mmCIF file of C-alpha atoms in Angstrom:
data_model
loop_
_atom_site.group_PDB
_atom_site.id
_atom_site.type_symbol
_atom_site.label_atom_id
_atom_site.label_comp_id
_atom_site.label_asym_id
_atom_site.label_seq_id
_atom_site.Cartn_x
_atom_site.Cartn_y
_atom_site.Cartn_z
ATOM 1 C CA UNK S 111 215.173 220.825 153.750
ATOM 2 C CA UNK S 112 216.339 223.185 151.206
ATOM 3 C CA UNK S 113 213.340 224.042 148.715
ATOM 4 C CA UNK S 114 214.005 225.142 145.301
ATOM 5 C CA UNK S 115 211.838 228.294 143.282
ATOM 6 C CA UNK S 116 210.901 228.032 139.718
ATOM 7 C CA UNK S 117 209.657 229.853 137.097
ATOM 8 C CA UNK S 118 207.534 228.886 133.732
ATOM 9 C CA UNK S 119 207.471 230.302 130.980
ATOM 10 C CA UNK S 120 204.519 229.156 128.653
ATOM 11 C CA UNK S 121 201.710 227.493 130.144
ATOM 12 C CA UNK S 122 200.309 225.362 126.968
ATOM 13 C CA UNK S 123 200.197 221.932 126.090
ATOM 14 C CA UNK S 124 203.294 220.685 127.661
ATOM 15 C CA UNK S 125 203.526 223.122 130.376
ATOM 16 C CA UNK S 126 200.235 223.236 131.965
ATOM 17 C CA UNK S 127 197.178 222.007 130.070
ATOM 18 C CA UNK S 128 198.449 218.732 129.559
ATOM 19 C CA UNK S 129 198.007 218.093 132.935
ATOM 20 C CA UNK S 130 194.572 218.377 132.591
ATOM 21 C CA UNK S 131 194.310 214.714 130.069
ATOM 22 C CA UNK S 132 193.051 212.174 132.427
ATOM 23 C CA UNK S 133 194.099 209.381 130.229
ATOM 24 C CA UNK S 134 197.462 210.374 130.441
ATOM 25 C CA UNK S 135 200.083 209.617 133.301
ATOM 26 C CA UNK S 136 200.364 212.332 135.705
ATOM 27 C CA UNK S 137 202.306 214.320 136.513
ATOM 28 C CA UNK S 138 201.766 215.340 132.034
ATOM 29 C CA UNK S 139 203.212 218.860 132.410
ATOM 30 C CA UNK S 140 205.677 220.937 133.690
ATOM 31 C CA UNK S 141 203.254 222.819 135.701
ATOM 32 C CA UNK S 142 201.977 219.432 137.458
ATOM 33 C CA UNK S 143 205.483 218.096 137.734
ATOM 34 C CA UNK S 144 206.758 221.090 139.517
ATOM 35 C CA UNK S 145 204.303 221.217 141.889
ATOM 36 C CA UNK S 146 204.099 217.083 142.555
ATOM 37 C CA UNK S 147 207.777 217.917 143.554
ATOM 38 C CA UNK S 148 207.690 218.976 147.452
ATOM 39 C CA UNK S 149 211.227 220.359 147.211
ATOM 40 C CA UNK S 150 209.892 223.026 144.642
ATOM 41 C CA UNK S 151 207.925 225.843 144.594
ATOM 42 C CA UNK S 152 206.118 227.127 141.640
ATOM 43 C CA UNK S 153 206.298 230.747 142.013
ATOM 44 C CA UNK S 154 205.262 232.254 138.385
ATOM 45 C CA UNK S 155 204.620 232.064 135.118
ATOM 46 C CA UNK S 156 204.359 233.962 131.663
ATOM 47 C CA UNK S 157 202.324 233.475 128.286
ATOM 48 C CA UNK S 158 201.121 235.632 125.682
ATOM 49 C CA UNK S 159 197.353 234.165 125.815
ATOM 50 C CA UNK S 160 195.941 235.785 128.646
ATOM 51 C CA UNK S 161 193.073 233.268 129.230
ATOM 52 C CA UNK S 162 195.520 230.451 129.734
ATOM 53 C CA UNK S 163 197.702 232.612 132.181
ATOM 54 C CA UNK S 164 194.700 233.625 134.293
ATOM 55 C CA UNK S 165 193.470 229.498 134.315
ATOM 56 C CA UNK S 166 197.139 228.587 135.093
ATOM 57 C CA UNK S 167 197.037 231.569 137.918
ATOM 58 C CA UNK S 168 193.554 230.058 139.301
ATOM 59 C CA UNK S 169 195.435 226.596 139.636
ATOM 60 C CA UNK S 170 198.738 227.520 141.377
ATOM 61 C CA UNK S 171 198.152 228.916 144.366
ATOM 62 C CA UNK S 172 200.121 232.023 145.080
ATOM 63 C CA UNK S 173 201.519 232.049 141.897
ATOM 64 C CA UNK S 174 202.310 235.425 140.145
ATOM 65 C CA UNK S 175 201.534 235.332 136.763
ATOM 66 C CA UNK S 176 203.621 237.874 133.698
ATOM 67 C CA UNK S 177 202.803 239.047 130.011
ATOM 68 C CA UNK S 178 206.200 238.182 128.808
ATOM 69 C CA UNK S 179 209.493 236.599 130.611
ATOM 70 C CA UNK S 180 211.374 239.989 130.880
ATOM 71 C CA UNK S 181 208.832 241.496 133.643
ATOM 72 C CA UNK S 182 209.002 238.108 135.282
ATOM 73 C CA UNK S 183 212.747 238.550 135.360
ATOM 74 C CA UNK S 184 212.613 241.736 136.569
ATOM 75 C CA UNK S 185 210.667 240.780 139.934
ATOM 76 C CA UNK S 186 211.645 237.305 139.971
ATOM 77 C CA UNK S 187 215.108 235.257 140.698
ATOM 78 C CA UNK S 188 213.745 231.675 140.455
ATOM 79 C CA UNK S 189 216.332 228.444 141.008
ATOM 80 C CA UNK S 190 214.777 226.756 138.007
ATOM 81 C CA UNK S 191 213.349 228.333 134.806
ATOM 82 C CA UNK S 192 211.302 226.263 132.277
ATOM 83 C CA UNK S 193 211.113 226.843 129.041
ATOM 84 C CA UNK S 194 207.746 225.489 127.295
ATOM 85 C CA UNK S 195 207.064 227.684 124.162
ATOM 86 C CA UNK S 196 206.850 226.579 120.721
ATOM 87 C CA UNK S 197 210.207 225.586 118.997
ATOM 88 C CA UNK S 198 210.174 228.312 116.861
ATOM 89 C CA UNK S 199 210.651 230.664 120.332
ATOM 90 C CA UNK S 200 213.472 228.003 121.792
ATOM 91 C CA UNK S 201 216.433 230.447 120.793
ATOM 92 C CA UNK S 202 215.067 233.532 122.198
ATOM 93 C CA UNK S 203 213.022 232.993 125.394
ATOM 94 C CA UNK S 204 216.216 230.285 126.458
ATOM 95 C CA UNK S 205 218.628 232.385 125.893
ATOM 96 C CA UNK S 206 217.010 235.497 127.569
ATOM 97 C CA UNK S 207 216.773 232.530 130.553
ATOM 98 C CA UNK S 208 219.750 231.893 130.731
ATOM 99 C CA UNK S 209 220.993 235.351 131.139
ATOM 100 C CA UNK S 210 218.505 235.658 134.640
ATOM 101 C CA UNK S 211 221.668 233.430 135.404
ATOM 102 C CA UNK S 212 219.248 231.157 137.558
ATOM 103 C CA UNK S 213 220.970 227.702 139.140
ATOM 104 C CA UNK S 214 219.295 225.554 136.258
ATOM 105 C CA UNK S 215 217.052 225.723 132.876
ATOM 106 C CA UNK S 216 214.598 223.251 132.030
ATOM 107 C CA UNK S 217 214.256 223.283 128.040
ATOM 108 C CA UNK S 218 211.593 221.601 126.380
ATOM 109 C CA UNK S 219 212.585 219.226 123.209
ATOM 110 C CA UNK S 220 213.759 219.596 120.756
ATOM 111 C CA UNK S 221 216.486 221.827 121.722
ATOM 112 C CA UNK S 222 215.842 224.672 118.899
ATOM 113 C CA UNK S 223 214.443 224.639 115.090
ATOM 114 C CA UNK S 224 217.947 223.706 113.823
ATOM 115 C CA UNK S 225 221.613 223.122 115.146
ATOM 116 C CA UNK S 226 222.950 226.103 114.682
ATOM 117 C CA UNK S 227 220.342 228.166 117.196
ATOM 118 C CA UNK S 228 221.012 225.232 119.323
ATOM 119 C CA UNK S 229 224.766 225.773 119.474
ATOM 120 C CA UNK S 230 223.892 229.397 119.971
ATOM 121 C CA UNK S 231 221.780 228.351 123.102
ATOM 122 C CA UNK S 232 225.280 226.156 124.214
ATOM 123 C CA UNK S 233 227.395 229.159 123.677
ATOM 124 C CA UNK S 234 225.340 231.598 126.002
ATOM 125 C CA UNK S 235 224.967 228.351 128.999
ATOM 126 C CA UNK S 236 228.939 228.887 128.388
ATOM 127 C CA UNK S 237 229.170 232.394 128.887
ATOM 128 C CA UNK S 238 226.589 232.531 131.435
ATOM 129 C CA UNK S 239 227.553 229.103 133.394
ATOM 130 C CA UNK S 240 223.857 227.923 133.639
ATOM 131 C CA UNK S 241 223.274 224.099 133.394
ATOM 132 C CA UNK S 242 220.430 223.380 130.448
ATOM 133 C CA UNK S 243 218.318 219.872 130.715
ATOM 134 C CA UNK S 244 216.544 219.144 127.865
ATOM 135 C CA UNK S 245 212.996 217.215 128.596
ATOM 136 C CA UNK S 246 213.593 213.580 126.706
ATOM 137 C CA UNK S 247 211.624 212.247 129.318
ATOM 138 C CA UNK S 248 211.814 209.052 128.243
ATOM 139 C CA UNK S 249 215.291 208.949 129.767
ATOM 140 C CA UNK S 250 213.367 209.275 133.260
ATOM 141 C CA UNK S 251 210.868 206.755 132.439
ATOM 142 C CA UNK S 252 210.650 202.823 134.214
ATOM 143 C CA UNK S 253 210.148 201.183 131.354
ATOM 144 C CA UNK S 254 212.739 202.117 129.318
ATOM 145 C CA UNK S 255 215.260 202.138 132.410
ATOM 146 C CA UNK S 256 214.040 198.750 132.940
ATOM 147 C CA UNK S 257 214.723 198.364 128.548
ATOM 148 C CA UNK S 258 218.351 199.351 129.177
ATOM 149 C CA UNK S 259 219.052 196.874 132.113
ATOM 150 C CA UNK S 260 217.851 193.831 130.181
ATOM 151 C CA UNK S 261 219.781 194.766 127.613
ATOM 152 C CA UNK S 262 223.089 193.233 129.459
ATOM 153 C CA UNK S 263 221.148 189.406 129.575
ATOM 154 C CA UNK S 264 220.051 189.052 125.937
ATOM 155 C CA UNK S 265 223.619 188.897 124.367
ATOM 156 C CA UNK S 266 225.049 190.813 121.476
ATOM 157 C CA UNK S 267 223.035 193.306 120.050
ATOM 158 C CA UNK S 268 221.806 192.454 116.574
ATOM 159 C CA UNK S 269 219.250 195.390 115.817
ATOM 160 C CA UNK S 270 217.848 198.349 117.135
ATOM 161 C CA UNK S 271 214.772 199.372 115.399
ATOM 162 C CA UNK S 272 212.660 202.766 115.655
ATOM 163 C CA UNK S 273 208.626 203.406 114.823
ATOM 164 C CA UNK S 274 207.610 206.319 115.124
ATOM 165 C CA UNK S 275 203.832 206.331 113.447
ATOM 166 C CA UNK S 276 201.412 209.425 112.616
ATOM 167 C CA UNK S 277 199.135 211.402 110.685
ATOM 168 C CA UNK S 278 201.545 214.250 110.955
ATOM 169 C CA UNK S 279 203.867 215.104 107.862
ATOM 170 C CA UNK S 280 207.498 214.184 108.429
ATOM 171 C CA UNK S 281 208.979 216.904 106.808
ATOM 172 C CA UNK S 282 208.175 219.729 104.681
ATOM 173 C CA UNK S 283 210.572 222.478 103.788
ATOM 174 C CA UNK S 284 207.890 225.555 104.520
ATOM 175 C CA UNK S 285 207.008 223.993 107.907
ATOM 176 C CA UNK S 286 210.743 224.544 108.259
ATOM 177 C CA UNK S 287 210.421 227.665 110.395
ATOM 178 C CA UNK S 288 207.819 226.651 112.565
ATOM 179 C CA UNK S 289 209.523 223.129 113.324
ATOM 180 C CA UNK S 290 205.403 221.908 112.529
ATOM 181 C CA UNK S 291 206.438 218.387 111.017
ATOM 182 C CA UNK S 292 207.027 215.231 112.694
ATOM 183 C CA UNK S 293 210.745 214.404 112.121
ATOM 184 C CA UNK S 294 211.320 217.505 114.422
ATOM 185 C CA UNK S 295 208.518 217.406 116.819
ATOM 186 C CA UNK S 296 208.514 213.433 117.870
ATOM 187 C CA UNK S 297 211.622 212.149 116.024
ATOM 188 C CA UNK S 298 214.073 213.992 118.205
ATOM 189 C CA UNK S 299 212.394 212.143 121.362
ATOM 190 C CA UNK S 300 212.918 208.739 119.120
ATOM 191 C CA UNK S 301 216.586 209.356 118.350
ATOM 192 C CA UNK S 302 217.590 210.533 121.789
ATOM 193 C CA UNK S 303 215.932 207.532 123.603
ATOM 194 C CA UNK S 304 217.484 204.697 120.628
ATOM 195 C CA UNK S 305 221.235 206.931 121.524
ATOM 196 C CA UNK S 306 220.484 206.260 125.052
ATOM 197 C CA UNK S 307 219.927 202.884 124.566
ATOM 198 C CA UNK S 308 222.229 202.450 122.775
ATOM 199 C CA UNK S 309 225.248 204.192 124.658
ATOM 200 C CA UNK S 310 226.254 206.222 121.555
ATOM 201 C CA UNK S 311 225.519 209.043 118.950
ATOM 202 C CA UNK S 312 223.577 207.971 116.064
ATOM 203 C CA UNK S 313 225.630 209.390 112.974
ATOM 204 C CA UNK S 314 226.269 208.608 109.270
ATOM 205 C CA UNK S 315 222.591 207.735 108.191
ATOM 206 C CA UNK S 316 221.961 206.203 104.772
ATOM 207 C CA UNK S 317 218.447 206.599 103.662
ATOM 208 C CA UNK S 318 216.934 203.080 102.448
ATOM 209 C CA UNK S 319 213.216 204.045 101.469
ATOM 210 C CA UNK S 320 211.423 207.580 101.493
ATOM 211 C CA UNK S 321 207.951 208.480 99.970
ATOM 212 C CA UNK S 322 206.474 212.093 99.459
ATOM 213 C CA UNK S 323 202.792 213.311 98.095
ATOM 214 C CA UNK S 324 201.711 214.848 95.764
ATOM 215 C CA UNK S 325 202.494 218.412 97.724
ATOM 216 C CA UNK S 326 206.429 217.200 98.131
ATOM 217 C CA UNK S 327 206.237 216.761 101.856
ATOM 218 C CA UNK S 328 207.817 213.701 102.451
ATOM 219 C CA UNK S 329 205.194 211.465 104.542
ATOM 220 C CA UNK S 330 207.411 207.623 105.097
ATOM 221 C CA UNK S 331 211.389 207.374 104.844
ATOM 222 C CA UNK S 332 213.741 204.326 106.643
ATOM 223 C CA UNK S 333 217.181 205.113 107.168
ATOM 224 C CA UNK S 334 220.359 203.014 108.673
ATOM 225 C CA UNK S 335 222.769 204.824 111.024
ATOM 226 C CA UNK S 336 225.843 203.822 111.459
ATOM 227 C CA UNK S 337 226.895 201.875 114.892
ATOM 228 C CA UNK S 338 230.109 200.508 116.722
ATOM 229 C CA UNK S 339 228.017 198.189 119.041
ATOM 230 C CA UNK S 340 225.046 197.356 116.460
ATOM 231 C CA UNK S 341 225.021 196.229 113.133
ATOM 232 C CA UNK S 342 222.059 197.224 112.117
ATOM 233 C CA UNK S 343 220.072 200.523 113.739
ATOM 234 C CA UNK S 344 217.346 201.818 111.659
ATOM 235 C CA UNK S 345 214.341 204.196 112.259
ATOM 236 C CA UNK S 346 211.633 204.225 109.959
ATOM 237 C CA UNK S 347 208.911 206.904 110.345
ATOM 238 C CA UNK S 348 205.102 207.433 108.445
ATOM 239 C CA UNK S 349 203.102 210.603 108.438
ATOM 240 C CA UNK S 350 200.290 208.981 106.793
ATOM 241 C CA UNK S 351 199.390 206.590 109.159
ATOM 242 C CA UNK S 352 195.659 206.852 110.762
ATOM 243 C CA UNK S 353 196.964 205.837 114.272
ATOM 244 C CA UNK S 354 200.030 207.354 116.607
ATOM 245 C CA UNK S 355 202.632 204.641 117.798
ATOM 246 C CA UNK S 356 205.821 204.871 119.079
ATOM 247 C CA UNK S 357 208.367 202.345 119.673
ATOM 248 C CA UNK S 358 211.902 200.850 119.492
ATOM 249 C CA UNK S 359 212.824 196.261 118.996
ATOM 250 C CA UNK S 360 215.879 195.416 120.298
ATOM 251 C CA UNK S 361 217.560 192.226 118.950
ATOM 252 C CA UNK S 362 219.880 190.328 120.744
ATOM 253 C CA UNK S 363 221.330 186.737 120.300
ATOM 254 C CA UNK S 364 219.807 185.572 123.415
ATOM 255 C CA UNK S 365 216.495 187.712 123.774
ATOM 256 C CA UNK S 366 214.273 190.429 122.922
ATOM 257 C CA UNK S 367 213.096 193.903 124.108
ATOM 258 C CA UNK S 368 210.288 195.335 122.800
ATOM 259 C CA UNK S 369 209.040 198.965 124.407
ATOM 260 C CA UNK S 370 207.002 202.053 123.598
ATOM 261 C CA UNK S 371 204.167 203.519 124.264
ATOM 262 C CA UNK S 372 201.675 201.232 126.139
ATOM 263 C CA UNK S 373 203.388 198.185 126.299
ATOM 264 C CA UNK S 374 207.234 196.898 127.837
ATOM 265 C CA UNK S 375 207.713 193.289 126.733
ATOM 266 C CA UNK S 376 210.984 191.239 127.771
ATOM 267 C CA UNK S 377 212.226 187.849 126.246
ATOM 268 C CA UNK S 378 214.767 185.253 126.492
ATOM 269 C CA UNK S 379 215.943 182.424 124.850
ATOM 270 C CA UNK S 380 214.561 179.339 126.532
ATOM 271 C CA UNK S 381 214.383 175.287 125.579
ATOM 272 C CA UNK S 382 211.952 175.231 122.963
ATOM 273 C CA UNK S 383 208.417 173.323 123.991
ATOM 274 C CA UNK S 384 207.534 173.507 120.155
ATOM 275 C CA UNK S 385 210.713 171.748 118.366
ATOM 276 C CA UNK S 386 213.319 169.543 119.933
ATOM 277 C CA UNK S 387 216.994 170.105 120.091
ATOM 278 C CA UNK S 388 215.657 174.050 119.615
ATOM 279 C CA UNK S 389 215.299 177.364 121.449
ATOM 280 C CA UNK S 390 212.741 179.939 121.631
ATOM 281 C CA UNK S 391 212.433 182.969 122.839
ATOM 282 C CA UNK S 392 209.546 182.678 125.976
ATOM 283 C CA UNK S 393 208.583 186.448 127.619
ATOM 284 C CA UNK S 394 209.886 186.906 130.747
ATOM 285 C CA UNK S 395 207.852 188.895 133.608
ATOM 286 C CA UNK S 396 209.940 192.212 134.314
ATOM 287 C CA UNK S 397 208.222 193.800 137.402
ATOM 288 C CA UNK S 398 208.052 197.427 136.425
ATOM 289 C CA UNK S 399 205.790 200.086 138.877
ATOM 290 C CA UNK S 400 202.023 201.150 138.045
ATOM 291 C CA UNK S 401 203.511 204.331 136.880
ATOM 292 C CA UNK S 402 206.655 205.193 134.895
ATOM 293 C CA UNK S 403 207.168 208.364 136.303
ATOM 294 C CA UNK S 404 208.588 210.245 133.159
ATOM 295 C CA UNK S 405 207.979 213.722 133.997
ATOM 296 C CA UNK S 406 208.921 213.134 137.983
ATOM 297 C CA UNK S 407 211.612 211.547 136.979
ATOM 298 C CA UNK S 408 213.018 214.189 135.150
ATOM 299 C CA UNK S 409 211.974 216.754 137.827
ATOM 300 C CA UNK S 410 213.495 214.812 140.665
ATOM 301 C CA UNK S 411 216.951 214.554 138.230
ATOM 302 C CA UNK S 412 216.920 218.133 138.672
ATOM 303 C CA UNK S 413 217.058 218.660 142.232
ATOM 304 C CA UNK S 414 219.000 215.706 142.676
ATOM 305 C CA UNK S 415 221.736 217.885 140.410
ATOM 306 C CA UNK S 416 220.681 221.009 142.305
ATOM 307 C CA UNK S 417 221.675 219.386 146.000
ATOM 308 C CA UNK S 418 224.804 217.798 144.100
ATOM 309 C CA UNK S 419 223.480 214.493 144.739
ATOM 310 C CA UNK S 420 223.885 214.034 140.326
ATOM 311 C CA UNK S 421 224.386 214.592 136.964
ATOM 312 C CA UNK S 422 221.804 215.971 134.805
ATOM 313 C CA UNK S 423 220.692 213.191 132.845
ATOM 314 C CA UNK S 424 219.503 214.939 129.984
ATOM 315 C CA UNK S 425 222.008 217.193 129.375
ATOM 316 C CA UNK S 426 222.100 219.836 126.450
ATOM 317 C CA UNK S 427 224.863 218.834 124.607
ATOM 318 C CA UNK S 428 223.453 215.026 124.383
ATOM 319 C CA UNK S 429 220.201 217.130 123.094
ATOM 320 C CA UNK S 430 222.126 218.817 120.374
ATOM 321 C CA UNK S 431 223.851 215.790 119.299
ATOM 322 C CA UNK S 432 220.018 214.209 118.867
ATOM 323 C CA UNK S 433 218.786 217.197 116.387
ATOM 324 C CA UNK S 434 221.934 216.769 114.263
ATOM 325 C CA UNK S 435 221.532 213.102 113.583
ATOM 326 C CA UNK S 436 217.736 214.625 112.580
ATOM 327 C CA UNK S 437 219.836 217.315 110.257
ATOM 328 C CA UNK S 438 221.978 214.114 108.879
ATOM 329 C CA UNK S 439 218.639 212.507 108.132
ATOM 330 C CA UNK S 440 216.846 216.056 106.830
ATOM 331 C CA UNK S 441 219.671 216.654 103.989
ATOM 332 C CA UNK S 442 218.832 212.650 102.823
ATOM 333 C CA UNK S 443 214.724 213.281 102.224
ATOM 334 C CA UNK S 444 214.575 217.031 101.377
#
């Protein structure tokens, strides 16, 4: 059994400590991910916090630990390198992967600050021929899967609705260069999973509400994309909300999908035991597993791609298509 190495570079939130939440699903990191994975091994990792390296060192067993990525490059030639620094370090440390020319990257959303670092990421995956998956894990998880296979028994689609709900701003033009605001952060992991469920690019948004403070950061906007399988798609998002919730309604003529986080609910149209000579729409029991295995799901998609066994199913160019619908919807509330 062929057993891939990896590299990480950044041991935070998402790429170690994470992992660490006990009211989250695990695997919650890439660092817990990786190693759940029996076809990988973890061999190193860089940060620039010290602390957190030696913690993440006192973890992994055996794993040898870097200041910065270019002395792990120079004594390491890992199969898989993840990326899990802020967005505002996206262009460089990817890039500089991507020229170790290992078999596969692993980039953390969103894919850079703005579309044109992104394309600049594209353009050296080109030069270089290294594959790029970008973590939209929802793409991995069972419930959604299980979202997108109802879809074919509740008709035509009538509406696909986003929610994304938070306390964090959703935009403000100094928080530009850090990517700190919510539209960024979370919205790009709202777009890409309503595109995949969808089947298409979200493009042509029209903005139908928006509401800023008294600073000018815009905290609630609702905007329509255009669709040529959906009348109506919207996605409406609040950064003044006291609460975090995420979730997309699907409308069909003959049912109803409603999934996010916490909850997966399925309905059809059956005879109605309220009214006669009506329907209603009764929920229907869709078995789903105790755990939706995002983060496995999207570590298993990459050595499934790696023995040639399948496609990546994130793939960057689907990633980049994500942040420019954001853009689209960025030049409307700004």
């Amino acid at each position: 059994m062929t057993k891939y190495t990896a590299a990480l570079i950044g041991t935070g939130r998402i790429g170690f400590l994470l992992g660490f939440d006990k009211k989250r699903e695990q695997p919650a990191s890439h660092t817990m991910a990786l190693l759940a994975n029996k076809r990988i091994d973890l061999a190193a990792a860089t940060d620039t916090d010290s602390d957190r390296l030696a913690l993440w060192e006192k973890h992994v067993k055996g794993g040898r630990t870097y200041s910065n990525s270019d002395e792990l490059y120079k004594n390491e030639k890992p199969d898989i390198i993840t990326v899990a620094v802020n967005e505002a370090a996206h262009l460089t440390e990817c890039v500089a992967a991507i020229e170790a020319r290992p078999r596969l990257v692993i980039l953390e959303k969103p894919v850079a600050l703005n579309s044109a670092e992104a394309e600049k990421i594209s353009a050296a995956a080109e030069r270089c021929k290294v594959p790029v998956m970008v973590n939209h894990e929802r793409r991995f998880s069972a419930d959604y899967l299980a979202a997108k296979n109802f879809m074919t028994k509740i008709g035509e689609i009538q509406s696909v609705r986003g929610e994304l709900l938070s306390g964090l701003r959703v935009y403000s033009k100094e928080k530009e260069i850090s990517g700190e605001y919510s539209l960024l952060h979370d919205g790009t992991h709202l777009v890409d999973i309503m595109s995949f469920l969808l089947g298409e690019k979200l493009t042509s948004p029209t903005l139908s509400s928006m509401y800023k403070d008294d600073k000018g950061d815009v905290r609630n906007f609702t905007a329509f994309f255009k669709s040529e399988s959906c009348p109506s798609v919207s996605l409406t998002m609040s950064g003044r909300s006291k609460f975090f919730a995420f979730g997309v309604d699907i409308l069909g003529t003959l049912g109803r999908i409603c999934v996010g986080n916490g909850y997966a609910k399925f309905y059809l149209r059956k005879e109605s035991k309220l009214y006669s000579g009506f329907y209603s729409l009764t929920s229907e029991k869709v078995r789903l597993p105790k755990k939706t295995g995002y983060f496995s799901g999207m570590i298993q998609n990459a050595v499934d791609f790696l023995d040639g066994k399948s496609e990546l199913k994130s793939p960057l160019q689907v990633a980049i298509d994500d942040l420019k619908s954001l853009e689209e919807i960025k030049e409307l509330i700004k």
